[in-house]
mmCIF file with all atom_site columns, C-alpha atoms in Angstrom:
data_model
loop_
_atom_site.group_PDB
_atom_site.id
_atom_site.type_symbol
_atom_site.label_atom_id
_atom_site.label_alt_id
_atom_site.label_comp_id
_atom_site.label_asym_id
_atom_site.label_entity_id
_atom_site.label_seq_id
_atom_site.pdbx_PDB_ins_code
_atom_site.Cartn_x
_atom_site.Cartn_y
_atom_site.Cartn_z
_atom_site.occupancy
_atom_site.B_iso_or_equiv
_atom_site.pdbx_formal_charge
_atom_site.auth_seq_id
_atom_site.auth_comp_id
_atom_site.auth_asym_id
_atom_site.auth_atom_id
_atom_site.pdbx_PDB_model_num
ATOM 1   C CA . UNK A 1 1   ? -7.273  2.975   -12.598 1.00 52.00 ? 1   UNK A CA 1
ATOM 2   C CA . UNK A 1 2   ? -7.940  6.779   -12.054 1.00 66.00 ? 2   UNK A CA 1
ATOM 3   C CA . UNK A 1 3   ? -9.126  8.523   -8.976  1.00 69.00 ? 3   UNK A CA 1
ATOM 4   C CA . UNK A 1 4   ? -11.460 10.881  -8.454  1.00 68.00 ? 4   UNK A CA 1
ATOM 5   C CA . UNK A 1 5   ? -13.696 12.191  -5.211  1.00 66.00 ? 5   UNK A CA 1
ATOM 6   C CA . UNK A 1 6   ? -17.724 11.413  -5.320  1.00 70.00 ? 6   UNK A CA 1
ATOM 7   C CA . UNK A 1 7   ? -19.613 14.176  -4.185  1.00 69.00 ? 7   UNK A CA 1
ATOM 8   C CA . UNK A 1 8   ? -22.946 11.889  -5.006  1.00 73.00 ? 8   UNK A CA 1
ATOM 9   C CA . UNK A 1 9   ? -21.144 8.844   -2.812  1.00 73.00 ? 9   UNK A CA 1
ATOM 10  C CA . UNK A 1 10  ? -19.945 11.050  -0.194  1.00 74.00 ? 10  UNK A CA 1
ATOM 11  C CA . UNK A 1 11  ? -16.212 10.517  -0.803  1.00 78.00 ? 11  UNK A CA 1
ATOM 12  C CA . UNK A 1 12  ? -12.965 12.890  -0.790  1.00 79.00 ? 12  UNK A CA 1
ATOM 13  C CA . UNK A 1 13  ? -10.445 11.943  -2.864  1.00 73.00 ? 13  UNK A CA 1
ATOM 14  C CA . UNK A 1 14  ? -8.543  10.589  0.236   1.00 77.00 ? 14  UNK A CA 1
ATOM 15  C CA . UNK A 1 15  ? -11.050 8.493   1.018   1.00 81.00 ? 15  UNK A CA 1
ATOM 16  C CA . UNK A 1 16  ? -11.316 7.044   -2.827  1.00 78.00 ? 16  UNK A CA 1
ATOM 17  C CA . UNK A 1 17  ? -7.717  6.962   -2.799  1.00 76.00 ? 17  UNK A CA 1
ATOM 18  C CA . UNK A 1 18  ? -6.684  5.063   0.955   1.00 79.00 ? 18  UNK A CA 1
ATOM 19  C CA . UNK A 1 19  ? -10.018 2.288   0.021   1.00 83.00 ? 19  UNK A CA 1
ATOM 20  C CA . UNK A 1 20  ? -8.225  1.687   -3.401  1.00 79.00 ? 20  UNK A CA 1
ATOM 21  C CA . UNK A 1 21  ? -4.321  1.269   -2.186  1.00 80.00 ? 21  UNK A CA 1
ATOM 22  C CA . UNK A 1 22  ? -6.077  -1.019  0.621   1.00 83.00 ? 22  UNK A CA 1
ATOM 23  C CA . UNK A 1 23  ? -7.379  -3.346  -2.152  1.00 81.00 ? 23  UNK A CA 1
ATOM 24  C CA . UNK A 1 24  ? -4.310  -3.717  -3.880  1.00 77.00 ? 24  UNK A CA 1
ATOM 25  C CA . UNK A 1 25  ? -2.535  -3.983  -0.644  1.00 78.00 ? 25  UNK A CA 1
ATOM 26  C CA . UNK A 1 26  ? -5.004  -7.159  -0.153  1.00 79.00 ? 26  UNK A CA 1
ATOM 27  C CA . UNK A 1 27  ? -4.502  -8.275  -3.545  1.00 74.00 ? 27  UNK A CA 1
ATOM 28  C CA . UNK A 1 28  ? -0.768  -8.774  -2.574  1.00 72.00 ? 28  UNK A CA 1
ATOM 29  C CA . UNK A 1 29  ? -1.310  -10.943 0.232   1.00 70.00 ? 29  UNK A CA 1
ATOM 30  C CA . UNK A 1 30  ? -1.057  -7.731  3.177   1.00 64.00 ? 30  UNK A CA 1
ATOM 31  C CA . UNK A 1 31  ? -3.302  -8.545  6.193   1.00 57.00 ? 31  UNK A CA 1
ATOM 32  C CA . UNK A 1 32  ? -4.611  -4.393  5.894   1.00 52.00 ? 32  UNK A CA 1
ATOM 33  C CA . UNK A 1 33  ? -7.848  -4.950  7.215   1.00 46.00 ? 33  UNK A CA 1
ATOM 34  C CA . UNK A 1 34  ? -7.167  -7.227  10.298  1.00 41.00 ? 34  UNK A CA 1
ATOM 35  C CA . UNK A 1 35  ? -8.521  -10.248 8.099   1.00 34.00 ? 35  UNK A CA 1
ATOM 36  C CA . UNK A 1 36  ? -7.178  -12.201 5.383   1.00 31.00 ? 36  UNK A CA 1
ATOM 37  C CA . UNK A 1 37  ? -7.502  -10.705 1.716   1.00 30.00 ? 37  UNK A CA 1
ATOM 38  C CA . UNK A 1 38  ? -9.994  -12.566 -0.478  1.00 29.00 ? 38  UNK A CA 1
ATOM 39  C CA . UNK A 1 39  ? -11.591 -10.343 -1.878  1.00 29.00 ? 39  UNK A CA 1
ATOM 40  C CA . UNK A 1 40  ? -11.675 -6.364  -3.467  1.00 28.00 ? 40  UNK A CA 1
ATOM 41  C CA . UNK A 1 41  ? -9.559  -5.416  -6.490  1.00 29.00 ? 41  UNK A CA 1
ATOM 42  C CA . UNK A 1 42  ? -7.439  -3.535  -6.975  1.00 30.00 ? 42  UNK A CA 1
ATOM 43  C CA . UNK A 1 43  ? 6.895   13.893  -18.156 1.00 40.00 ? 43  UNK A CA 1
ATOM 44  C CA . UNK A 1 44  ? 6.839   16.091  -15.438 1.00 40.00 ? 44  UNK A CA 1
ATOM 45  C CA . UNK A 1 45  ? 7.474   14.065  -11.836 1.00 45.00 ? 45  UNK A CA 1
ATOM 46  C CA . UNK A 1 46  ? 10.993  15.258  -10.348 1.00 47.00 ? 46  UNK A CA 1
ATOM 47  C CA . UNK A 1 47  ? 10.844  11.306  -8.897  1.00 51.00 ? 47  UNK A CA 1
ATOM 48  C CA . UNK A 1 48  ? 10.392  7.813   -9.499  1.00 51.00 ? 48  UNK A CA 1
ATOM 49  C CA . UNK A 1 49  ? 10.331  5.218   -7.366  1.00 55.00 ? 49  UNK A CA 1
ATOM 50  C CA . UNK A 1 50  ? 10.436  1.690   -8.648  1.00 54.00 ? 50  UNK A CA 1
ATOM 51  C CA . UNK A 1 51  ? 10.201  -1.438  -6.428  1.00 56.00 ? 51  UNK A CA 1
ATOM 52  C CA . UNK A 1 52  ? 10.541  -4.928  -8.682  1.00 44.00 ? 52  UNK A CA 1
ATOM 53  C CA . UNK A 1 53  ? 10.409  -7.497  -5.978  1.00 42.00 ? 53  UNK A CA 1
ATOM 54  C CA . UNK A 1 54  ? 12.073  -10.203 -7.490  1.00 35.00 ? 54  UNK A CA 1
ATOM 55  C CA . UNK A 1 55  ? 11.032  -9.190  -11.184 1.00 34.00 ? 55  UNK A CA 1
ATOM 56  C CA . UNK A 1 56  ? 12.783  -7.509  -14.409 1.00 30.00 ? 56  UNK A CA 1
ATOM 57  C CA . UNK A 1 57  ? 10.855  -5.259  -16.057 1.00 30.00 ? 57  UNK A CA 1
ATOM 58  C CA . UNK A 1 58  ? 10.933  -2.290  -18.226 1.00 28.00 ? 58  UNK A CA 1
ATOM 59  C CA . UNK A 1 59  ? 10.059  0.979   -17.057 1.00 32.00 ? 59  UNK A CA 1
ATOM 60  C CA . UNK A 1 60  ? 6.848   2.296   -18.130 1.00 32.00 ? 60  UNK A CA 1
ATOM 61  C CA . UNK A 1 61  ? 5.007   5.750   -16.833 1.00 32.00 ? 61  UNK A CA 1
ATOM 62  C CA . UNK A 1 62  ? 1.703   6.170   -17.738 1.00 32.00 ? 62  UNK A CA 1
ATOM 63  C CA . UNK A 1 63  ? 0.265   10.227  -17.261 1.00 33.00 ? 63  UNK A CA 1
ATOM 64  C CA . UNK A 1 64  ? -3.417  10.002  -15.097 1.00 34.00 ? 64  UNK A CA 1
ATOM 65  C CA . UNK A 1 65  ? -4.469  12.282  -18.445 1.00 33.00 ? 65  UNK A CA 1
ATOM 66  C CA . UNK A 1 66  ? -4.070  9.057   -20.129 1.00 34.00 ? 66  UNK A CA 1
ATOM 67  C CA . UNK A 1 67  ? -6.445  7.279   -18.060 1.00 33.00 ? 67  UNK A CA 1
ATOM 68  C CA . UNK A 1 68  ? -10.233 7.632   -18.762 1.00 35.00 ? 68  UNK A CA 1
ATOM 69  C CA . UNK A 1 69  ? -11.636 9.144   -15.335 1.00 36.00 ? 69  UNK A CA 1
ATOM 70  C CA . UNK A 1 70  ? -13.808 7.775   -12.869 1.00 37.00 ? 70  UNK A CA 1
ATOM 71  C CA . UNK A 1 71  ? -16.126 8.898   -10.070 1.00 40.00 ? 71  UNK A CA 1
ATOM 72  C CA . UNK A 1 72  ? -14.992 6.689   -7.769  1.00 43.00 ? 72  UNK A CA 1
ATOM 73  C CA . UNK A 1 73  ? -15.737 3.255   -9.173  1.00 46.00 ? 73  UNK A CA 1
ATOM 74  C CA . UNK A 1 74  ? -12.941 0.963   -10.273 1.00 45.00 ? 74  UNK A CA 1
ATOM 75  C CA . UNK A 1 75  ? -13.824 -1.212  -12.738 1.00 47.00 ? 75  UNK A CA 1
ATOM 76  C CA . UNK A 1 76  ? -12.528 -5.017  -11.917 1.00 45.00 ? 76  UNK A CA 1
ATOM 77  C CA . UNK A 1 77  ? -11.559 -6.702  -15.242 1.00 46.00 ? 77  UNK A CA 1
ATOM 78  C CA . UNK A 1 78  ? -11.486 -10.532 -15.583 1.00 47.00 ? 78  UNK A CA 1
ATOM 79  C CA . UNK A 1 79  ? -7.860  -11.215 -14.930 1.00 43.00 ? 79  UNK A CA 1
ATOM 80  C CA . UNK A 1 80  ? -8.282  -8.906  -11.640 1.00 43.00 ? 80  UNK A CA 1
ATOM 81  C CA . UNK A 1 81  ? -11.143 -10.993 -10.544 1.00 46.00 ? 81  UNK A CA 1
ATOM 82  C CA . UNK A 1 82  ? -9.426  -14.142 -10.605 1.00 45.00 ? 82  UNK A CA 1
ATOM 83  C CA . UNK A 1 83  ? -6.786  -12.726 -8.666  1.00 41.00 ? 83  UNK A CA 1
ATOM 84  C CA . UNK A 1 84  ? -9.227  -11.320 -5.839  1.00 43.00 ? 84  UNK A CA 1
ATOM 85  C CA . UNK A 1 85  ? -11.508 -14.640 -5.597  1.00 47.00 ? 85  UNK A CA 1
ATOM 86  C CA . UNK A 1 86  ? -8.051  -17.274 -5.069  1.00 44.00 ? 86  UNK A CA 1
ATOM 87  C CA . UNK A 1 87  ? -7.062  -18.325 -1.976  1.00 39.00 ? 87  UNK A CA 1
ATOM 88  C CA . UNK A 1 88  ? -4.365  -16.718 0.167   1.00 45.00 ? 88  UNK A CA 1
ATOM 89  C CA . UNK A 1 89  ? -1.903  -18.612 -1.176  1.00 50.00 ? 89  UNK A CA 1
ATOM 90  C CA . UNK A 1 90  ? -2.727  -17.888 -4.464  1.00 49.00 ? 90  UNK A CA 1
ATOM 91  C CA . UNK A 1 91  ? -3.024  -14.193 -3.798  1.00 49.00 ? 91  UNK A CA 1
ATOM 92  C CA . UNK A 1 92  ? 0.943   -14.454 -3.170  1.00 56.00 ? 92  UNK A CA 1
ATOM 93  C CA . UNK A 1 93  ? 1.801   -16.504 -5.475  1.00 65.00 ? 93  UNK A CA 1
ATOM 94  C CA . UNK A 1 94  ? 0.334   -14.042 -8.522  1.00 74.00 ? 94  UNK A CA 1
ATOM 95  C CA . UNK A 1 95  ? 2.822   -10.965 -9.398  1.00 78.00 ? 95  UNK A CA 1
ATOM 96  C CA . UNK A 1 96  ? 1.001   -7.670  -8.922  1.00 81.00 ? 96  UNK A CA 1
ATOM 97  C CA . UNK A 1 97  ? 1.474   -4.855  -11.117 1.00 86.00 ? 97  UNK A CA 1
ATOM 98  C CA . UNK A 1 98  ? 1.228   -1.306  -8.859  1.00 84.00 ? 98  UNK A CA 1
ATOM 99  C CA . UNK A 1 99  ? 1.910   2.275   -9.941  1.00 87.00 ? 99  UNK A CA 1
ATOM 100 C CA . UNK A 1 100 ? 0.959   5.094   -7.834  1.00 86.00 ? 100 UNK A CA 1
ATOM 101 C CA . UNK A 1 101 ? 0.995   8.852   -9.068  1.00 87.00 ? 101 UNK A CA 1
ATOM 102 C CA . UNK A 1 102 ? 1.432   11.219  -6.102  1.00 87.00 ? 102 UNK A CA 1
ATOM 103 C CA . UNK A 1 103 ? 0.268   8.996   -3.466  1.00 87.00 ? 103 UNK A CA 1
ATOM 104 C CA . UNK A 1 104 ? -1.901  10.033  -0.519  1.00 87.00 ? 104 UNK A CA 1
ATOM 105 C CA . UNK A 1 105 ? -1.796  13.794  -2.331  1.00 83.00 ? 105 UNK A CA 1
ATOM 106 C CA . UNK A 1 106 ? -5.322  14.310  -0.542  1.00 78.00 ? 106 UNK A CA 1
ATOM 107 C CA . UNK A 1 107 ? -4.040  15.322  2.672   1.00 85.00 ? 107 UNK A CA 1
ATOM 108 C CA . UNK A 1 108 ? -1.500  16.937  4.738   1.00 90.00 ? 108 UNK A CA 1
ATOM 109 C CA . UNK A 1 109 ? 2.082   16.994  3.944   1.00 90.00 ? 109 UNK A CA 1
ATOM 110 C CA . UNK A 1 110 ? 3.559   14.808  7.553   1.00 92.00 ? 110 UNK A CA 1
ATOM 111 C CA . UNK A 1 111 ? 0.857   12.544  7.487   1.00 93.00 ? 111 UNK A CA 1
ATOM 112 C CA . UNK A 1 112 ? 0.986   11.822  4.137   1.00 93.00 ? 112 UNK A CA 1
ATOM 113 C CA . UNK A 1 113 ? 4.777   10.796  4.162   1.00 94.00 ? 113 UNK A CA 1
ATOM 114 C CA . UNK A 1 114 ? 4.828   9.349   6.998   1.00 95.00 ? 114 UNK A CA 1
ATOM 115 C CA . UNK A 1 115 ? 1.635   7.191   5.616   1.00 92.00 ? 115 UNK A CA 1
ATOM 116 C CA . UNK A 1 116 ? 2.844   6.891   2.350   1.00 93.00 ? 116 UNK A CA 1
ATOM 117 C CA . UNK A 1 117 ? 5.802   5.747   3.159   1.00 94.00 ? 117 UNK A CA 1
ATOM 118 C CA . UNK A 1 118 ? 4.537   2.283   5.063   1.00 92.00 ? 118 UNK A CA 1
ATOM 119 C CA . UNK A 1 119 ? 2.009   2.327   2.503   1.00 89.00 ? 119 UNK A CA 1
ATOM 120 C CA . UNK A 1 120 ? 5.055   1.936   -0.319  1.00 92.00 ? 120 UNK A CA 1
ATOM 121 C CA . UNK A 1 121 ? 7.052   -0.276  2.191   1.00 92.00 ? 121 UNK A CA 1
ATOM 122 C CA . UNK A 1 122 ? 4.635   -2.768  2.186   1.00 87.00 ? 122 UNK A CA 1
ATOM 123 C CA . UNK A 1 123 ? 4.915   -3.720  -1.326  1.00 84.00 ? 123 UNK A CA 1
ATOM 124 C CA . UNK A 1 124 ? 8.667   -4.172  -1.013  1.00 81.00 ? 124 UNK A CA 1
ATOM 125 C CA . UNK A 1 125 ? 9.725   -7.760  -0.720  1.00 68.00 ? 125 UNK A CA 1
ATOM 126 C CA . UNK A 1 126 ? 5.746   -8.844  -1.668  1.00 74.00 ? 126 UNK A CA 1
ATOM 127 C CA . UNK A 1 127 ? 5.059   -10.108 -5.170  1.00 78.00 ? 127 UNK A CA 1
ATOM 128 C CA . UNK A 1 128 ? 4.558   -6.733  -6.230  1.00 83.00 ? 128 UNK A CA 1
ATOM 129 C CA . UNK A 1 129 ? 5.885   -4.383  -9.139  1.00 87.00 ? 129 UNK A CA 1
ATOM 130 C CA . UNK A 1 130 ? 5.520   -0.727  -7.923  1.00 89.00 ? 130 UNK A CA 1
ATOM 131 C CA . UNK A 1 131 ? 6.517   2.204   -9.576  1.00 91.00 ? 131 UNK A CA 1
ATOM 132 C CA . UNK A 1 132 ? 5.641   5.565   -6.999  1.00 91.00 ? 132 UNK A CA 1
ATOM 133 C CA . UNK A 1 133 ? 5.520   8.898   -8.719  1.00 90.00 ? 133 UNK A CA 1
ATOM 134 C CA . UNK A 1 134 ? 6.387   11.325  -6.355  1.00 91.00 ? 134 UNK A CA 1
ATOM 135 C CA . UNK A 1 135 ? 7.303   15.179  -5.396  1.00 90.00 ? 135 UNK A CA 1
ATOM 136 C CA . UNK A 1 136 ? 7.825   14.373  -1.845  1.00 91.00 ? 136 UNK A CA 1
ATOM 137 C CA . UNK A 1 137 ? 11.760  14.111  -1.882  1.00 90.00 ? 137 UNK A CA 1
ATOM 138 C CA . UNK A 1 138 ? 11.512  12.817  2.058   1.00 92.00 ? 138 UNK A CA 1
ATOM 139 C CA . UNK A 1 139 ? 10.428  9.646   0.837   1.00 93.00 ? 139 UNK A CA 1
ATOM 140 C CA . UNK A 1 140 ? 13.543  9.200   -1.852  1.00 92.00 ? 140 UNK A CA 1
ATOM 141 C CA . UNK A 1 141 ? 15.642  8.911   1.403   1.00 91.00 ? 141 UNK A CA 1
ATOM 142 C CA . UNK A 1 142 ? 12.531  6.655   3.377   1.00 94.00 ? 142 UNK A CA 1
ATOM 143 C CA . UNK A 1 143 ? 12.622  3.915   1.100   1.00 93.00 ? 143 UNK A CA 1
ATOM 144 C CA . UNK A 1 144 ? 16.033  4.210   -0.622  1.00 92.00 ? 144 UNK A CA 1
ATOM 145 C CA . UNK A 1 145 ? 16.868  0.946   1.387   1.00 92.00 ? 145 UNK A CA 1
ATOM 146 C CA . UNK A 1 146 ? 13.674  -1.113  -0.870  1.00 92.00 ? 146 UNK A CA 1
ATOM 147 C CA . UNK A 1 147 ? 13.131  1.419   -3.856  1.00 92.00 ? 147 UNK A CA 1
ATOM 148 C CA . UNK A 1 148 ? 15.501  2.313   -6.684  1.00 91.00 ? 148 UNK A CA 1
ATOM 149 C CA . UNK A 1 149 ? 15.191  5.854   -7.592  1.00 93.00 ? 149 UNK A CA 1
ATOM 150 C CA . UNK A 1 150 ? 15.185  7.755   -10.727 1.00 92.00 ? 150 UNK A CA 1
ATOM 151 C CA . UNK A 1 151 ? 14.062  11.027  -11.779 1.00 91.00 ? 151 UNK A CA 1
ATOM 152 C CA . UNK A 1 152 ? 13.578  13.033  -14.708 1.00 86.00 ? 152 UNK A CA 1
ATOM 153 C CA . UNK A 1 153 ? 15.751  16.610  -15.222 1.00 84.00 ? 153 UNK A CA 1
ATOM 154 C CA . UNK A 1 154 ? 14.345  20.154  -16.629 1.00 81.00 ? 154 UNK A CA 1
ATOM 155 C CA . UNK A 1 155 ? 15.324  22.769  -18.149 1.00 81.00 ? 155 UNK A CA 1
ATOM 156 C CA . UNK A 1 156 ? 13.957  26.642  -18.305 1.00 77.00 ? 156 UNK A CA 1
ATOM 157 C CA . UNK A 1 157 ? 14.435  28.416  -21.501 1.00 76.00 ? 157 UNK A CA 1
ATOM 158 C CA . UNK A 1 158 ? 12.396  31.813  -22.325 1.00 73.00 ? 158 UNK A CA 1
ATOM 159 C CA . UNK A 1 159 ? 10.039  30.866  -20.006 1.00 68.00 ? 159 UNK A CA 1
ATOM 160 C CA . UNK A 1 160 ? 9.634   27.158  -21.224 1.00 75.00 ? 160 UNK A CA 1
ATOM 161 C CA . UNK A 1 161 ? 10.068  24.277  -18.784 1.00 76.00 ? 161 UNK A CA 1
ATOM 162 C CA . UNK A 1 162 ? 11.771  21.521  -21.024 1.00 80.00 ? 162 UNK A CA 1
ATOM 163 C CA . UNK A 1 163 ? 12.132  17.633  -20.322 1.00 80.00 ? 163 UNK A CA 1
ATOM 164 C CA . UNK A 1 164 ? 14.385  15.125  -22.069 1.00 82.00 ? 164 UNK A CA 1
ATOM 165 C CA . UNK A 1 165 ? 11.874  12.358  -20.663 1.00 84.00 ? 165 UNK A CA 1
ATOM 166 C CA . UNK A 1 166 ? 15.009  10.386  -20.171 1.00 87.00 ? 166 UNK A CA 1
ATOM 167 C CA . UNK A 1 167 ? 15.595  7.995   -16.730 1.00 87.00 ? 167 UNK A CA 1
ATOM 168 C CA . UNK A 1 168 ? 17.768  9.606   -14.854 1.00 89.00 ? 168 UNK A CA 1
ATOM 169 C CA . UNK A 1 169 ? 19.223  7.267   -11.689 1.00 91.00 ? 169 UNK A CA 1
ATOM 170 C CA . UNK A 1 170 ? 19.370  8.819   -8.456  1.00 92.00 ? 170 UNK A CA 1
ATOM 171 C CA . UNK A 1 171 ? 16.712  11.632  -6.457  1.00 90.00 ? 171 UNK A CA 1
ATOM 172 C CA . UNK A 1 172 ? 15.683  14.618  -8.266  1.00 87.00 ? 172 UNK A CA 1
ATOM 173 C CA . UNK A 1 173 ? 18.683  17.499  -7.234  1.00 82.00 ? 173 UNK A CA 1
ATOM 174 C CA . UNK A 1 174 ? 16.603  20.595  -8.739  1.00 81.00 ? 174 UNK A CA 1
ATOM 175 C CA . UNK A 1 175 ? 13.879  22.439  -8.610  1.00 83.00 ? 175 UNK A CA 1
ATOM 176 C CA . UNK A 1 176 ? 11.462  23.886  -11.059 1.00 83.00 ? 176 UNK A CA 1
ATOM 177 C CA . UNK A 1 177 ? 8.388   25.168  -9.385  1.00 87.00 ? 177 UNK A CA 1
ATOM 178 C CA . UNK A 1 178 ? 9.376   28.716  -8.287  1.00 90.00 ? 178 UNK A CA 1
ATOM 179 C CA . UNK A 1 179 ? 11.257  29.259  -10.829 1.00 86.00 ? 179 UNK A CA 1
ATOM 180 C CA . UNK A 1 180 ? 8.078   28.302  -13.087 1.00 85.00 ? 180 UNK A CA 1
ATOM 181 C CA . UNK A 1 181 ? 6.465   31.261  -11.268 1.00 89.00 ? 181 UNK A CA 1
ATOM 182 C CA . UNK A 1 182 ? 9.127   33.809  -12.664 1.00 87.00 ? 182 UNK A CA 1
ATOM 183 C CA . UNK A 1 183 ? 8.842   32.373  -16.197 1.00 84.00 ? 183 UNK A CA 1
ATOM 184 C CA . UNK A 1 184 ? 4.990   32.736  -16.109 1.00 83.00 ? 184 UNK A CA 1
ATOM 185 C CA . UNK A 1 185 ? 5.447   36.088  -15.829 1.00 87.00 ? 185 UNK A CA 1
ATOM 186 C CA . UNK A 1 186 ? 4.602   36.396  -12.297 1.00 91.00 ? 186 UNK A CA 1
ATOM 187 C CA . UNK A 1 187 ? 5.545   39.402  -10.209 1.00 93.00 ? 187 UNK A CA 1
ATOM 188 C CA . UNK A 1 188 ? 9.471   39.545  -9.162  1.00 93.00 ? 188 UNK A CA 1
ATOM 189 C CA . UNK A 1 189 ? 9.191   39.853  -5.850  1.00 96.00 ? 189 UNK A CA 1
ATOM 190 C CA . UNK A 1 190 ? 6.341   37.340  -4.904  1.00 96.00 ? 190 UNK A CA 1
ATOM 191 C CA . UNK A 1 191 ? 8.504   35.226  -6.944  1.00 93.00 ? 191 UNK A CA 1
ATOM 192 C CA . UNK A 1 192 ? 11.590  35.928  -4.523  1.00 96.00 ? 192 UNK A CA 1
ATOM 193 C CA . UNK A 1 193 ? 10.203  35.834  -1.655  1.00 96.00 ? 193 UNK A CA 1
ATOM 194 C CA . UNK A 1 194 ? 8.963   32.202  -2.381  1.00 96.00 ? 194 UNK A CA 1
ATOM 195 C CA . UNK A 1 195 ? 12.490  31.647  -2.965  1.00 94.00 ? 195 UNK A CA 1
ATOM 196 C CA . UNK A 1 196 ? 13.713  33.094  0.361   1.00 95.00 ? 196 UNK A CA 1
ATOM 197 C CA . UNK A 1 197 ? 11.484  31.356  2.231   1.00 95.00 ? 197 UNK A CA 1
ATOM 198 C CA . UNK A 1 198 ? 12.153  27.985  0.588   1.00 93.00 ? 198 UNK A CA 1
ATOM 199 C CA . UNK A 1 199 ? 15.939  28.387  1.058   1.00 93.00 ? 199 UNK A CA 1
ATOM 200 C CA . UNK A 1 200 ? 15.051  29.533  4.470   1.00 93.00 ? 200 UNK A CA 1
ATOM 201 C CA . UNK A 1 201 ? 13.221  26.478  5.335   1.00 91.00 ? 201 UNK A CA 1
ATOM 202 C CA . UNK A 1 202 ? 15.589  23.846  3.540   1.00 86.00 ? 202 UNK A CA 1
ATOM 203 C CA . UNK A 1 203 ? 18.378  25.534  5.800   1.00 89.00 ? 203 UNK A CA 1
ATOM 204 C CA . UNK A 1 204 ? 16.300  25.396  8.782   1.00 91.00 ? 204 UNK A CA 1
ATOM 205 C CA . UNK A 1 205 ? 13.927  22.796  8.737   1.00 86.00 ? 205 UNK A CA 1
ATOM 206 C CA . UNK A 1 206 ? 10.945  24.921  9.922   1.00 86.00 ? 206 UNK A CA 1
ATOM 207 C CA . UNK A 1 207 ? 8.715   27.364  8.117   1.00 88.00 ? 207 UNK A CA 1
ATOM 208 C CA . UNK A 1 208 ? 9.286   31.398  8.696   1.00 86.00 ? 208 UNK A CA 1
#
């Protein structure tokens, strides 16, 4: 499913977005309500996270550009109905296919690693296969203990970014969105001071 915010419902994409990851969070047998779950449905990232829960699988990324667009309503196909209208047990029983892109990107940056990350951690050990797109490194090092990580590496060439869309294991070690300024043609010193401050605050841990 695709995401989007409903100005005629009323909705930020936040909203859309928490109501949907609470569905398939209920889908996989989570209590996230405070009642038992019987009922709703449910390159270019520097990071992948990919829970399988008991299952083999192959990797598979789909782009949201790929995904015809909705206002808000997710349509429920058969299969996902029977799912939602079992029992409890049956709810655990069924494997549950999950991946996120950029998850919780509505709102601030603590809240939505902090959230995201017990969000994510909930699907580990569940019947779940998750694969979490991601730019927030913090959570590569959150859930390195119930996620393998992989990434995908860049290059910059005459003011190209360049992908080899091949798996890479391990957390994204570079970098490419400053340095996409400069190669856009943007002016030198913005671009630099972007840079400074960045290095400052990876040094520091607090923003100058």
């Amino acid at each position: 499913m695709a995401l989007r915010d409903s100005l005629r419902d009323g909705e930020s994409y936040f909203i859309v977005e928490i109501k949907s990851l609470r569905r398939i969070l209920q889908a996989s047998g989570h209590n996230a309500s405070g009642y038992n779950a019987s009922g709703y449905n449910a390159s270019g990232y520097n990071d992948l996270e990919h829970n399988a829960s008991g299952h083999n699988a192959l990797e598979h990324i789909a782009s949201e550009h790929d995904i015809e667009q909705t206002s808000g309503n997710v349509p429920v196909s058969a299969s996902e109905q029977a799912v939602f209208t079992g029992s409890q047990q049956s709810l655990q029983q069924i494997p549950v296919l999950c991946c996120i892109d950029e998850v919780l990107r509505g709102t601030n940056t603590v809240e939505r690693i902090a959230a995201s990350a017990e969000i994510l951690r909930c699907f580990a050990g569940r019947n779940v296969l998750c694969f979490a797109a991601t730019h927030d490194l913090e959570l590569t090092s959150l859930l390195g203990d119930v996620f393998d990580n992989y990434h995908f590496s860049e290059e910059i060439e005459d003011g190209d970014v360049r992908f080899s869309y091949r798996l890479q294991s391990g957390p994204s070690t570079t970098c490419n969105a400053i340095a996409l300024l400069g190669a856009l043609g943007y002016d030198r010193t913005l671009v630099d001071s972007a840079r400074t401050r960045a290095d400052r605050f990876l040094a520091e841990g607090r923003w100058q």
